[in-house]
Amino acid sequence: MPPTTARPVFRRFRLPRPVRRPLRAAVLGAACAALVAAVLPPPSPVALGIGDPLFPTLGNPGYDVIAYDIGLTYGGVNTEPLDAVTVLDVRLTDRLERLNLDFTHGTVGSVEVDGAPAGFATVEEDLVVRPERPLDRGSRARITVRHTSDPRGPRNAGGWIRTGDGLAMANQADAGHRVFPSNDHPADKAYFTFRITAPDGLTAVANGVRKRRTDNGSTTTWIYRTRHPMATELAQVSIGRSAVPTRDGPRGVPIRDVVPVADQEELEPWLRKTPAQMEWLESRVGRYPFETYGVLIADANTGFELETQTLSLFERALFGPAYPEWYVDSIMVHELAHQWFGDSVTPRAWSDLWLNEGHATWYESLYAEESGGYTLEYRMREAYRRSDQWRADGGPPAAPRPPTPGQKISLFRPIVYDGGALVLYALRQTIGTDAFERLERAWVREFRDGTAGSADFARLASRIAGRDLSAFFRSWLYEERTPPMPGHPEWRSTPPPTASPASRPPAAGPGTAAKPG
């Protein structure tokens, strides 16, 4: 038995009873957790999303992409997969043990995080990356994915488009991740670099400005880089037997077009219209927001045109004899207007698409009116007549109805095109032409290179008009029936026939948008 004089020494290091028990529980809990971790496998990877009401699995939480560097090697046959390397520089907004990327329609060979090999798994349309160590909030990381990018698939499914002489891209709305691993939601814009290697005789063009062209012998590598952030759905790469005529736009903005070599002379009268169209739009909304622009005319039957950033995609058939000149001009202006409305100012959620398409339709209509086509008022009166039916078919302009189970959704309905322009017409009728024009300029100036939504537009309109317009926007953007048109009490909207939701025609799938994009 130890001497009694030793007892105070042991007592001096005892913890008080209220503290000792939690400590013992914590130690035991940690030991049990370690034992369980040693016995049980980690939780299975799962597909994630940021909760967009229309595309809930698009985008991923926990990080922002700062920049993409996408390397593509094209073998010369547009039905064979391309070898690809996609590098993402990301900033962590949460601590992540796993990081999800949107990716499908390709095979992943390896993944690295900051140069170290990382585990990965594909789940639904996600690539789930597990780095060696968790990524801390506030830190930055570089994810390198070696993969293939497969152009094969259903027509108009989105992603790669096979053209008569190569490939082009059409990623709107949810198809960017069919081409490269990404955070495929417009809320996460980033800078892009493209490195495209193709056989000699082919020309590669991408968003932004060409930085380098390197002759490798039997192949050529083309490098392009954007100077402004871009949404994944706006990425564009064209590979084909293309001519790239150039010219100057307003204030020397470089314009470079991409057309089939065989069609260059025939298409030149259309191409040289762009500078004047840019001047026309600048006179209404302010300076062109990007470093370059161009028209990409693809030898493909897409059924749509698309406002890919700095290089709008058009199908060759649009420039044939089937359409009057004023109509083609107005469609060119529609896609050009998107460079301000949709590309520079990008929707924060897909339900804000009316801000893109409504504005592009608005300026398309004004240009058509000045070019000898229909008048704006005629088009808006017709849109008003059909508006109630459009709302019944797919929901109001800023609250598109989500798909039912098993149904694919098409955002590209008349309600976001002419219906969106109708909202702008009603707004101009309400606040006056002067305030409306100041609003348009302020919108593209204050949200340039960023994302914005319907609530932002309503707040800015109220500020410009000097009065609260929340009731106006609530009724025009979210109600099931079209409100009365200010200044036109005689206008009537044809009520839709009574029908249950199940009897309404299903929405078309993505990529089936009518002209224009």
Coordinates of C-alpha atoms in Angstrom, one line a residue, residues 45 101 108 111 119-123 126-130:
P45 CA -20.5 8.5 -53.8
L101 CA -18.2 17.4 -61.3
V108 CA -12.4 9.0 -67.5
V111 CA -8.0 12.2 -62.0
G119 CA -10.0 8.3 -56.6
F120 CA -13.0 8.8 -58.7
A121 CA -16.3 7.2 -59.6
T122 CA -19.1 8.0 -62.0
V123 CA -22.6 8.2 -60.6
D126 CA -21.6 13.1 -62.0
L127 CA -17.9 12.4 -61.8
V128 CA -17.2 12.1 -58.0
V129 CA -13.6 12.9 -57.1
R130 CA -12.0 11.8 -53.8

